[in-house]
Structures are given as C-alpha cells and as structure tokens.
Short mmCIF file of C-alpha atoms in Angstrom, two decimals:
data_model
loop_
_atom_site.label_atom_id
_atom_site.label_comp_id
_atom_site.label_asym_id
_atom_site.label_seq_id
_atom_site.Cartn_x
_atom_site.Cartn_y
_atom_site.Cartn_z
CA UNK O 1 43.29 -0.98 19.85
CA UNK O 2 39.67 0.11 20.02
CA UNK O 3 39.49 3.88 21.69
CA UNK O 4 42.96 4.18 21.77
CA UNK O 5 43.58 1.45 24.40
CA UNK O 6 47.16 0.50 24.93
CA UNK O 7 47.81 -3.14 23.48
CA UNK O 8 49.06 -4.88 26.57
CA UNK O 9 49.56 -9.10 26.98
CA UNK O 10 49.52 -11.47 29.71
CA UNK O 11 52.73 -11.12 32.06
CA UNK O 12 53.40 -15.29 31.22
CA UNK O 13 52.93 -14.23 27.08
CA UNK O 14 55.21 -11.46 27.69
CA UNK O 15 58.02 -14.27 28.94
CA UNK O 16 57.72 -16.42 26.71
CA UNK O 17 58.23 -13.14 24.07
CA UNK O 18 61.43 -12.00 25.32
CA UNK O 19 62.68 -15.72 25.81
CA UNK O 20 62.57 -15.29 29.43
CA UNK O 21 60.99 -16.92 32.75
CA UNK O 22 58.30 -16.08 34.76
CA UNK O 23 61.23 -15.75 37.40
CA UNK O 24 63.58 -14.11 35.21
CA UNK O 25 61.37 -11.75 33.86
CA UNK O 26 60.00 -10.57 37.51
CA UNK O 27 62.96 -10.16 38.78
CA UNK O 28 63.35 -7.45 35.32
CA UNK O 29 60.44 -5.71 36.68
CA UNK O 30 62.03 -5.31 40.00
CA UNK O 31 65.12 -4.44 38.44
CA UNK O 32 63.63 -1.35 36.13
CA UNK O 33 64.78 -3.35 33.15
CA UNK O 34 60.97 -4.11 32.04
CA UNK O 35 57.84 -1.80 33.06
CA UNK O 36 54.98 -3.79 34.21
CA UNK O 37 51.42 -2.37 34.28
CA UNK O 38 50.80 -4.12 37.97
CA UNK O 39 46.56 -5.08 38.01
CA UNK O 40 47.24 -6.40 41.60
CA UNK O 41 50.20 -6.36 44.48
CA UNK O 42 49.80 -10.19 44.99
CA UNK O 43 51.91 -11.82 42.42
CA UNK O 44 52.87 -12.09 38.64
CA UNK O 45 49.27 -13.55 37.38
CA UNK O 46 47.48 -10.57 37.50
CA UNK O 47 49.91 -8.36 35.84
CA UNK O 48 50.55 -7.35 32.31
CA UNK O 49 53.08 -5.46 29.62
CA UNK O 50 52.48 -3.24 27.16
CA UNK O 51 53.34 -4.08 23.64
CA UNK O 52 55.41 -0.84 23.27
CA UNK O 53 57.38 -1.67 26.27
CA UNK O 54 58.19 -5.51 24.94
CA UNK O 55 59.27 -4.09 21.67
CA UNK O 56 61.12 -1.39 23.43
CA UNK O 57 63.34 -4.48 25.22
CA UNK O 58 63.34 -6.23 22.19
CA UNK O 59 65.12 -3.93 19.94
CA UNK O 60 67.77 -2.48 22.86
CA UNK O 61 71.33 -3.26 21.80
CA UNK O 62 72.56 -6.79 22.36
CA UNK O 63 69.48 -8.22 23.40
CA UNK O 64 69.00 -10.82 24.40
CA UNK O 65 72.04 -11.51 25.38
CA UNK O 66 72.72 -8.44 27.11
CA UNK O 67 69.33 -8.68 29.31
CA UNK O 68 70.16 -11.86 30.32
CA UNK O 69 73.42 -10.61 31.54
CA UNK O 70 71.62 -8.23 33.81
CA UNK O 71 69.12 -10.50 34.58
CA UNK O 72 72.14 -13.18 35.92
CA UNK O 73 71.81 -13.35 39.85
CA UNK O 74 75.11 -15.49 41.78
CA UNK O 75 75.60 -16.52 45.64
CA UNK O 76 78.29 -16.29 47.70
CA UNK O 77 81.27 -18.27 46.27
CA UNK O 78 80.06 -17.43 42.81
CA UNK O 79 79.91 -13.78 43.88
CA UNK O 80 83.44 -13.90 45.34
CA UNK O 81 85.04 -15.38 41.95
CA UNK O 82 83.49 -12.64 40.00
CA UNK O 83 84.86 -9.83 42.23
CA UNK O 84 88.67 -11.64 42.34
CA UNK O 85 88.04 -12.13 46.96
CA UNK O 86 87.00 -14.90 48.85
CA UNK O 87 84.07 -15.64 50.05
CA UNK O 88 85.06 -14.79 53.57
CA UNK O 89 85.69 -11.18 52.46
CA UNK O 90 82.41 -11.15 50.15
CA UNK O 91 80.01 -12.12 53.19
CA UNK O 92 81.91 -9.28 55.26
CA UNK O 93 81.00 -6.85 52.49
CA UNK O 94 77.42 -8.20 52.19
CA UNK O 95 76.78 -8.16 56.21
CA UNK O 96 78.84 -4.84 56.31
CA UNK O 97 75.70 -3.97 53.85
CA UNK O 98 78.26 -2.86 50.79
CA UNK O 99 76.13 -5.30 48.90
CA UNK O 100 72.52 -5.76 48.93
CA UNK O 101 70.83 -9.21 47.99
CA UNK O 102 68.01 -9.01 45.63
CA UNK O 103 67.08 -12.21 46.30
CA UNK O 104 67.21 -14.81 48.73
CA UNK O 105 65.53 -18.26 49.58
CA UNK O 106 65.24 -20.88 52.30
CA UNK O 107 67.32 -24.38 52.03
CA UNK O 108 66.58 -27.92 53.43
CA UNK O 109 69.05 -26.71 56.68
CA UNK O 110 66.48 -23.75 57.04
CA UNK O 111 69.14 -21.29 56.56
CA UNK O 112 68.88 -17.73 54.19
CA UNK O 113 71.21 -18.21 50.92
CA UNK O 114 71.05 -14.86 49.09
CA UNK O 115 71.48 -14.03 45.55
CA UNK O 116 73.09 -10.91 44.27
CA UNK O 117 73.06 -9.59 40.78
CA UNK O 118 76.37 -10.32 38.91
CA UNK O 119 76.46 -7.09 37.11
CA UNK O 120 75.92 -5.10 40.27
CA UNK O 121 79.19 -7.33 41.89
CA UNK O 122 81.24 -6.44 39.29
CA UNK O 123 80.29 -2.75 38.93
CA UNK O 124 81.02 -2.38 42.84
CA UNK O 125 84.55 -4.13 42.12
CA UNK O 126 85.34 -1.66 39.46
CA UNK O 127 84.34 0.94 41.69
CA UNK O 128 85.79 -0.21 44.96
CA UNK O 129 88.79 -1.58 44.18
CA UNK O 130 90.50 -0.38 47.72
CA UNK O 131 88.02 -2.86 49.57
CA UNK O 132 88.64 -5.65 47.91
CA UNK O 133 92.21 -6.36 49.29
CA UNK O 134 93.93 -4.96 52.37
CA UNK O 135 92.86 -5.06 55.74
CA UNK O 136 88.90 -4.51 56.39
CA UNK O 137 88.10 -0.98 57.43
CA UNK O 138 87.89 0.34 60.99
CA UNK O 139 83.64 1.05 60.79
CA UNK O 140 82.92 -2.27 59.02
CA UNK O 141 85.05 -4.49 61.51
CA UNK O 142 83.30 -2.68 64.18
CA UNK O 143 80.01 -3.51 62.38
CA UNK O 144 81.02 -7.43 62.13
CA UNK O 145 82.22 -7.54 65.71
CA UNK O 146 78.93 -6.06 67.27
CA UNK O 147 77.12 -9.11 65.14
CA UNK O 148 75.43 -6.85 62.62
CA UNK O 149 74.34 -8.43 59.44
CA UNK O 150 72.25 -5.68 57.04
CA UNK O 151 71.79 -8.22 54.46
CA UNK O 152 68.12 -8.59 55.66
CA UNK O 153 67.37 -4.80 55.86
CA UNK O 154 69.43 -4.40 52.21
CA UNK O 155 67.19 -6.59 50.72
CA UNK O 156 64.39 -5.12 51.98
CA UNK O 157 65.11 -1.86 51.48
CA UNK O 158 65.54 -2.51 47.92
CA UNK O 159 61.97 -4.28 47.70
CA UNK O 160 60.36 -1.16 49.39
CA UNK O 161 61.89 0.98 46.72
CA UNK O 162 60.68 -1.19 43.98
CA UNK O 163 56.91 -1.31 45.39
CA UNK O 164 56.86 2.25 46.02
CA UNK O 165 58.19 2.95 42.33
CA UNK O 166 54.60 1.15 40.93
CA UNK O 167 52.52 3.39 42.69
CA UNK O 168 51.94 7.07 43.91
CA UNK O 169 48.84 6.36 45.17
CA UNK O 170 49.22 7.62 48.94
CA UNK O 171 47.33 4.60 50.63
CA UNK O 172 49.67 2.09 48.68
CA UNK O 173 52.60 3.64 49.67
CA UNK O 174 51.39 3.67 53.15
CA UNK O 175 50.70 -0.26 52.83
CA UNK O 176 54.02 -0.96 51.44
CA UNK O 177 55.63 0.71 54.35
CA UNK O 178 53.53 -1.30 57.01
CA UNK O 179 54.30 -4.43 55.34
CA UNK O 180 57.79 -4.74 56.65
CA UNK O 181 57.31 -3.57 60.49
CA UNK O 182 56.31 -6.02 63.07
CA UNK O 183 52.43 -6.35 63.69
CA UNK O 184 52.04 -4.60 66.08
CA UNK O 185 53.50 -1.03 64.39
CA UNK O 186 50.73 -0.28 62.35
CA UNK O 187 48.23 -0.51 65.32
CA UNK O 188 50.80 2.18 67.28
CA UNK O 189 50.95 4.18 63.85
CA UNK O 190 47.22 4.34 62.88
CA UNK O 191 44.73 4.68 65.47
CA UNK O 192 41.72 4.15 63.10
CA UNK O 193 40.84 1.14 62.97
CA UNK O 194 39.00 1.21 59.33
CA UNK O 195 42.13 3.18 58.15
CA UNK O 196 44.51 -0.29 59.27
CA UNK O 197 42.53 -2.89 57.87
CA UNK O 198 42.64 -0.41 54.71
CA UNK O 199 46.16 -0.79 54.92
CA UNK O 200 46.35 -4.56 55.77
CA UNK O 201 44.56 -5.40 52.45
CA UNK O 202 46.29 -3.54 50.00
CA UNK O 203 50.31 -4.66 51.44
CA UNK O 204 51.95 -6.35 48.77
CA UNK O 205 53.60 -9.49 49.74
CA UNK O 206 57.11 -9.29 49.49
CA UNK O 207 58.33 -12.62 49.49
CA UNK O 208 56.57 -15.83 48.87
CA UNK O 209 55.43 -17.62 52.01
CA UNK O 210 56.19 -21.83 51.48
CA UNK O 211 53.27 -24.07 50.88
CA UNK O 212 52.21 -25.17 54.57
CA UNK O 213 54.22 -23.07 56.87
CA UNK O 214 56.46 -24.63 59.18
CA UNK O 215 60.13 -23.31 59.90
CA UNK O 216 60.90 -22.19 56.56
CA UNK O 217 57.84 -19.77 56.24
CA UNK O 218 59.01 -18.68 60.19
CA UNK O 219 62.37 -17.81 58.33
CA UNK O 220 60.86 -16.13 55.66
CA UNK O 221 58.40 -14.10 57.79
CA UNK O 222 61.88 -13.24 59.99
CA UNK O 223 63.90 -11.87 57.13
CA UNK O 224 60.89 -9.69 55.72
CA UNK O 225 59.78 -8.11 59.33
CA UNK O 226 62.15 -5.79 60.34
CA UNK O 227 63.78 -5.92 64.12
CA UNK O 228 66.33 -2.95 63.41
CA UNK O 229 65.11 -0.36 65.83
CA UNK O 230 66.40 2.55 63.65
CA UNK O 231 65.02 0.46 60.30
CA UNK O 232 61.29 0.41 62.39
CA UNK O 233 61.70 4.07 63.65
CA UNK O 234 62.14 4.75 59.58
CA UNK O 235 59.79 2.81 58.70
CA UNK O 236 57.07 4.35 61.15
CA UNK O 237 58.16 7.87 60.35
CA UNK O 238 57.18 7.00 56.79
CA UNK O 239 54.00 5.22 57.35
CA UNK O 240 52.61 7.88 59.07
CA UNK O 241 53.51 10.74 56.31
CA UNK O 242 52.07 8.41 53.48
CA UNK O 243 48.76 7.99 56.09
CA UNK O 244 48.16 11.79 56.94
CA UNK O 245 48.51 12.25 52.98
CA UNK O 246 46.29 9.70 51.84
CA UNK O 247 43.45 11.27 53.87
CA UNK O 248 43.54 14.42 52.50
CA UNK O 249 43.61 12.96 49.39
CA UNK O 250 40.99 10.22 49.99
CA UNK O 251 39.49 9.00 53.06
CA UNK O 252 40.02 5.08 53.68
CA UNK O 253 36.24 3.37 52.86
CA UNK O 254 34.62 2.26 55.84
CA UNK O 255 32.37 -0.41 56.36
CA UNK O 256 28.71 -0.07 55.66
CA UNK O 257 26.12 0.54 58.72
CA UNK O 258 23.04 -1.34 58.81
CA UNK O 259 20.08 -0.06 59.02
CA UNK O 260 18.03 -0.48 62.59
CA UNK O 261 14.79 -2.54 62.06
CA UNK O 262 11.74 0.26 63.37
CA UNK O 263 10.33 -1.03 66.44
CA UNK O 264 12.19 0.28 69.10
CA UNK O 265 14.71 -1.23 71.52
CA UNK O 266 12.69 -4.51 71.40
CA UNK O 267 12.40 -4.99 68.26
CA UNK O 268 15.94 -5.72 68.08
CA UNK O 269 16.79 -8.15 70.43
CA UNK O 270 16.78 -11.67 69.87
CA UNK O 271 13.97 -14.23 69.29
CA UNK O 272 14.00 -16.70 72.85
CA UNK O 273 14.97 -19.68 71.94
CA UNK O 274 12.72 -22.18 72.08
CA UNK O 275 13.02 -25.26 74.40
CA UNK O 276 13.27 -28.96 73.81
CA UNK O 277 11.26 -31.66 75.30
CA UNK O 278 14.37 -32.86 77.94
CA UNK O 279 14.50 -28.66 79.10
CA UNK O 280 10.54 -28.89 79.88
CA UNK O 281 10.97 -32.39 81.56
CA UNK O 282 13.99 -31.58 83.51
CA UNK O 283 12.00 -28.20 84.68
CA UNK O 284 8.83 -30.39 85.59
CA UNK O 285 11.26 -32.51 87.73
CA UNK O 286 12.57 -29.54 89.45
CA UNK O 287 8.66 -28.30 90.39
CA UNK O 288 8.24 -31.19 91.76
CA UNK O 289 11.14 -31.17 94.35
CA UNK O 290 12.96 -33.46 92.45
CA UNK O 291 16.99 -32.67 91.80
CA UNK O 292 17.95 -33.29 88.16
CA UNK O 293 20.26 -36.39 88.08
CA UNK O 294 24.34 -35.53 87.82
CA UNK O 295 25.98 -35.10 84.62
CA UNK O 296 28.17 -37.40 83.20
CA UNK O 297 31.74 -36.59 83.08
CA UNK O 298 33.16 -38.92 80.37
CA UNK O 299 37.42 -38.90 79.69
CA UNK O 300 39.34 -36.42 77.29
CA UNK O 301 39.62 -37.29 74.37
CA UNK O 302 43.43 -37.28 73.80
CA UNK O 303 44.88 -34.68 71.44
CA UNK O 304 47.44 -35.21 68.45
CA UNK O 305 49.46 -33.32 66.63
CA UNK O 306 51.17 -33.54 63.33
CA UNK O 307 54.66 -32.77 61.71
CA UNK O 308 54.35 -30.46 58.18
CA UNK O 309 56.95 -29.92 55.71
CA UNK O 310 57.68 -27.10 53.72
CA UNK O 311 60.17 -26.86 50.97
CA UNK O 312 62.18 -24.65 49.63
CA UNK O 313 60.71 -20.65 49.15
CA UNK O 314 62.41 -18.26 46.41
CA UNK O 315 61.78 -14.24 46.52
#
C-alpha cells in the first residue's frame, strides 16, 4: 500500500472471503476470533479487516471448518442435548447465570429466545460435570426461588466487555458504560451537560432496535437497560472513573458561542412583527367603542390512532 498503509477491505468483502455471513462473521468479531478495525460504533457497514488478519484466519488449522464450529450458536433444547441435561436443568444453569447468552432475539409471542455458543456449552460440561446431574445446589436454588434470571445481565456483560476491548479511548469507554443504565443514570453521573450529550453520541448500540418499534423494540430496549440495582451501582461506579479520566485526557468539545451582533442590548432583540390588515381593522373597531365580534369555537377534530408491527430483532 502507498506510505505503508495497511491493506484493509470492506467488512461484507471480508465475509464473503472467509465463506462466512455478515452475521456469522460479527458475531467472530465479538467473539475475538476475527479483529475488526471498527470506523464507527453503529453497525457492521462502516467497519473493515485487515488483509493480514483475513489471511491470519485463513491459514489457522482446520479452517474453515473449525471457525465455523466456534462460530455455531444453539438455544435451549439444542443446548441441553449437547451438554447430555434437559432443558429444565439448562435454563436453571442459564438463569442461575452459569451460562451467558451471546445472543438473543425477539419472537412473534414477544418473548427473549437466547442463543449460546455450542463450544462454550460443551467446554462448561467438560468442566462441570458435578452440575450437570444431582440435585441443584443450595445458592442457585435460592437464586431460582427469589425469581432471579441473570441471563439479561450475562449477556450484557459480555457485550460491555467486547465494546470496551475496541477502544481505550477514555470517552468511549465512558459511552459504552452509559449505554446499558437507565436514562436517567448518566444525568445523576455527569453533571455537565456538554460532557452527556458527548457521551450520548458516541454509545454504541448494542442490540438492533426492530423496524417501527412497537412491543418487540420495548423488549429489546428491556433486556439491554439494566434494572439490577447492584449491575447499575457497577455500572455508575465505572462511568464515572472512565469520565474523570477522559477529562484529563481530553476535555469533551462544547458547542460553539455565537458571536453578539454590536449594538447594544437593542440591537438584539427581535424585529416587531408587523400587523395584518384584520389586526389594524379589529384595533380601529376597538377605538371606536366597538367590541370585536366572538370567536368561533368550531368541534374537535377527532383523533386516531394506528396499530404497527414489528418483526422479529436478532443481536
């Protein structure tokens, strides 16, 4: 490359290269298995691989085959089968949070199904052969019977670790940090308000919100907000070490000030606006002892609303 420039290609090229989809191949950047050069925090289209790094995948042992085993993501039952339970004991596990979703999406009953990745199931199994069979330990029945489910705060814990590997850029981290607390955090957190909308525009979104809202984008926007009080406490704690760093490192931009016109206090109010015929009419009338006629008062106009749809979402 001219200069020395690393040789990098479109993220959708760099698919199609490795004989993988845009899906499949995100989820390897997530995963660690490829390294993305990340333009934007938005989405896939802005980002891009290095040559080196696709020819690094390319010539690993067993590839593809072998990527595409890591790559493999299951549900429930599926889950269950590979790790020899059923898929009562696998969703005690998961809520339990021995196993942590790296995926999840929203189906036509508007309920979470989450995916796990197979090869993490089975490397638990190996590992953790003692819960697999046998009665359920003392701490995770009394997790299950005080209706905890940490599937939700697994899976995003795992995407905040996965943001906050792309950058060390202080006011990035901070963003990633406010993006799973409830609105009204960062304004508690940071006081500024040029340092928060700093922060709003550079969160990356961690899920994908469906096309035209509705309940499925309220379930979405549920399961990546956190409402664990310890999670938020966390959360906050971090927020505001990644915000006192970033300003000593670089002050958040603030918006520009314009310039007062010379002139004086005068100078910068408003032009009067200037009056119609009916307004000079109406304040003849008035002169002349006469009382302007009463207003008409016509009927609402009825209001509507309509039903949207929304289908399916994928993270």
């Amino acid at each position: 490359m001219p200069g020395g420039a690393e040789e990098t290609v479109a993220f959708a090229r760099a698919a199609r290269e490795l004989g993988l989809k845009l899906s499949e191949l995100e989820l390897a950047v997530q995963l660690g298995e490829v390294r993305a050069l990340a333009v934007d925090t938005v989405g896939a289209m802005g980002r891009r691989v290095a040559r080196a790094e696709l020819l690094r995948v390319a010539a690993a042992e067993g590839f593809p085959g072998a990527l595409r085993a890591r790559l493999r993501v299951v549900g429930t039952a599926e889950g269950a089968e590979l790790m020899g339970i059923s898929p009562g004991r696998f969703t005690r596990l998961a809520r339990g949070g021995f196993l942590t979703p790296v995926r999840f999406y929203v189906n036509r009953y508007r309920a979470v199904v989450w995916l796990y990745p197979a090869a993490e199931l089975t490397a638990f199994a190996d590992r953790e052969p003692a819960l697999l069979t046998g009665r359920v330990p003392a701490g995770l029945r009394a997790t299950l019977s005080a209706g905890e489910d940490q599937r939700a705060a697994r899976w995003r814990g795992r995407r905040v670790e996965q943001f906050l590997a792309r950058t060390e850029d202080c006011w990035e981290r901070a963003a990633v940090w406010a993006a799973v607390l409830p609105p009204g955090e960062l304004d508690a957190v940071v006081a500024d308000a040029a340092e928060r909308a700093h922060v709003r525009e550079l969160m990356p979104r961690l899920a994908p919100v469906p096309a035209g809202g509705g309940p499925a984008a309220e379930v979405v926007a549920a399961v990546v907000t956190s409402d664990d009080p310890v999670e938020i406490r966390r959360c906050r704690a971090a927020l505001d070490t990644c915000v006192r760093d970033a300003r000593r490192a670089r002050p958040a931009p603030r918006p520009a000030v314009t310039a007062q016109p010379p002139g004086g206090e005068a100078a910068r109010l408003p032009a009067a606006r200037p009056r119609g015929l009916w307004h000079r009419l109406l304040r003849g009338r008035r002169s002349a002892g006469h009382r302007p006629a009463a207003p008409y008062r016509g009927r609402k106009s009825p209001s509507c609303t309509t039903d949207t749809s929304s289908r399916p979402a994928r993270s």
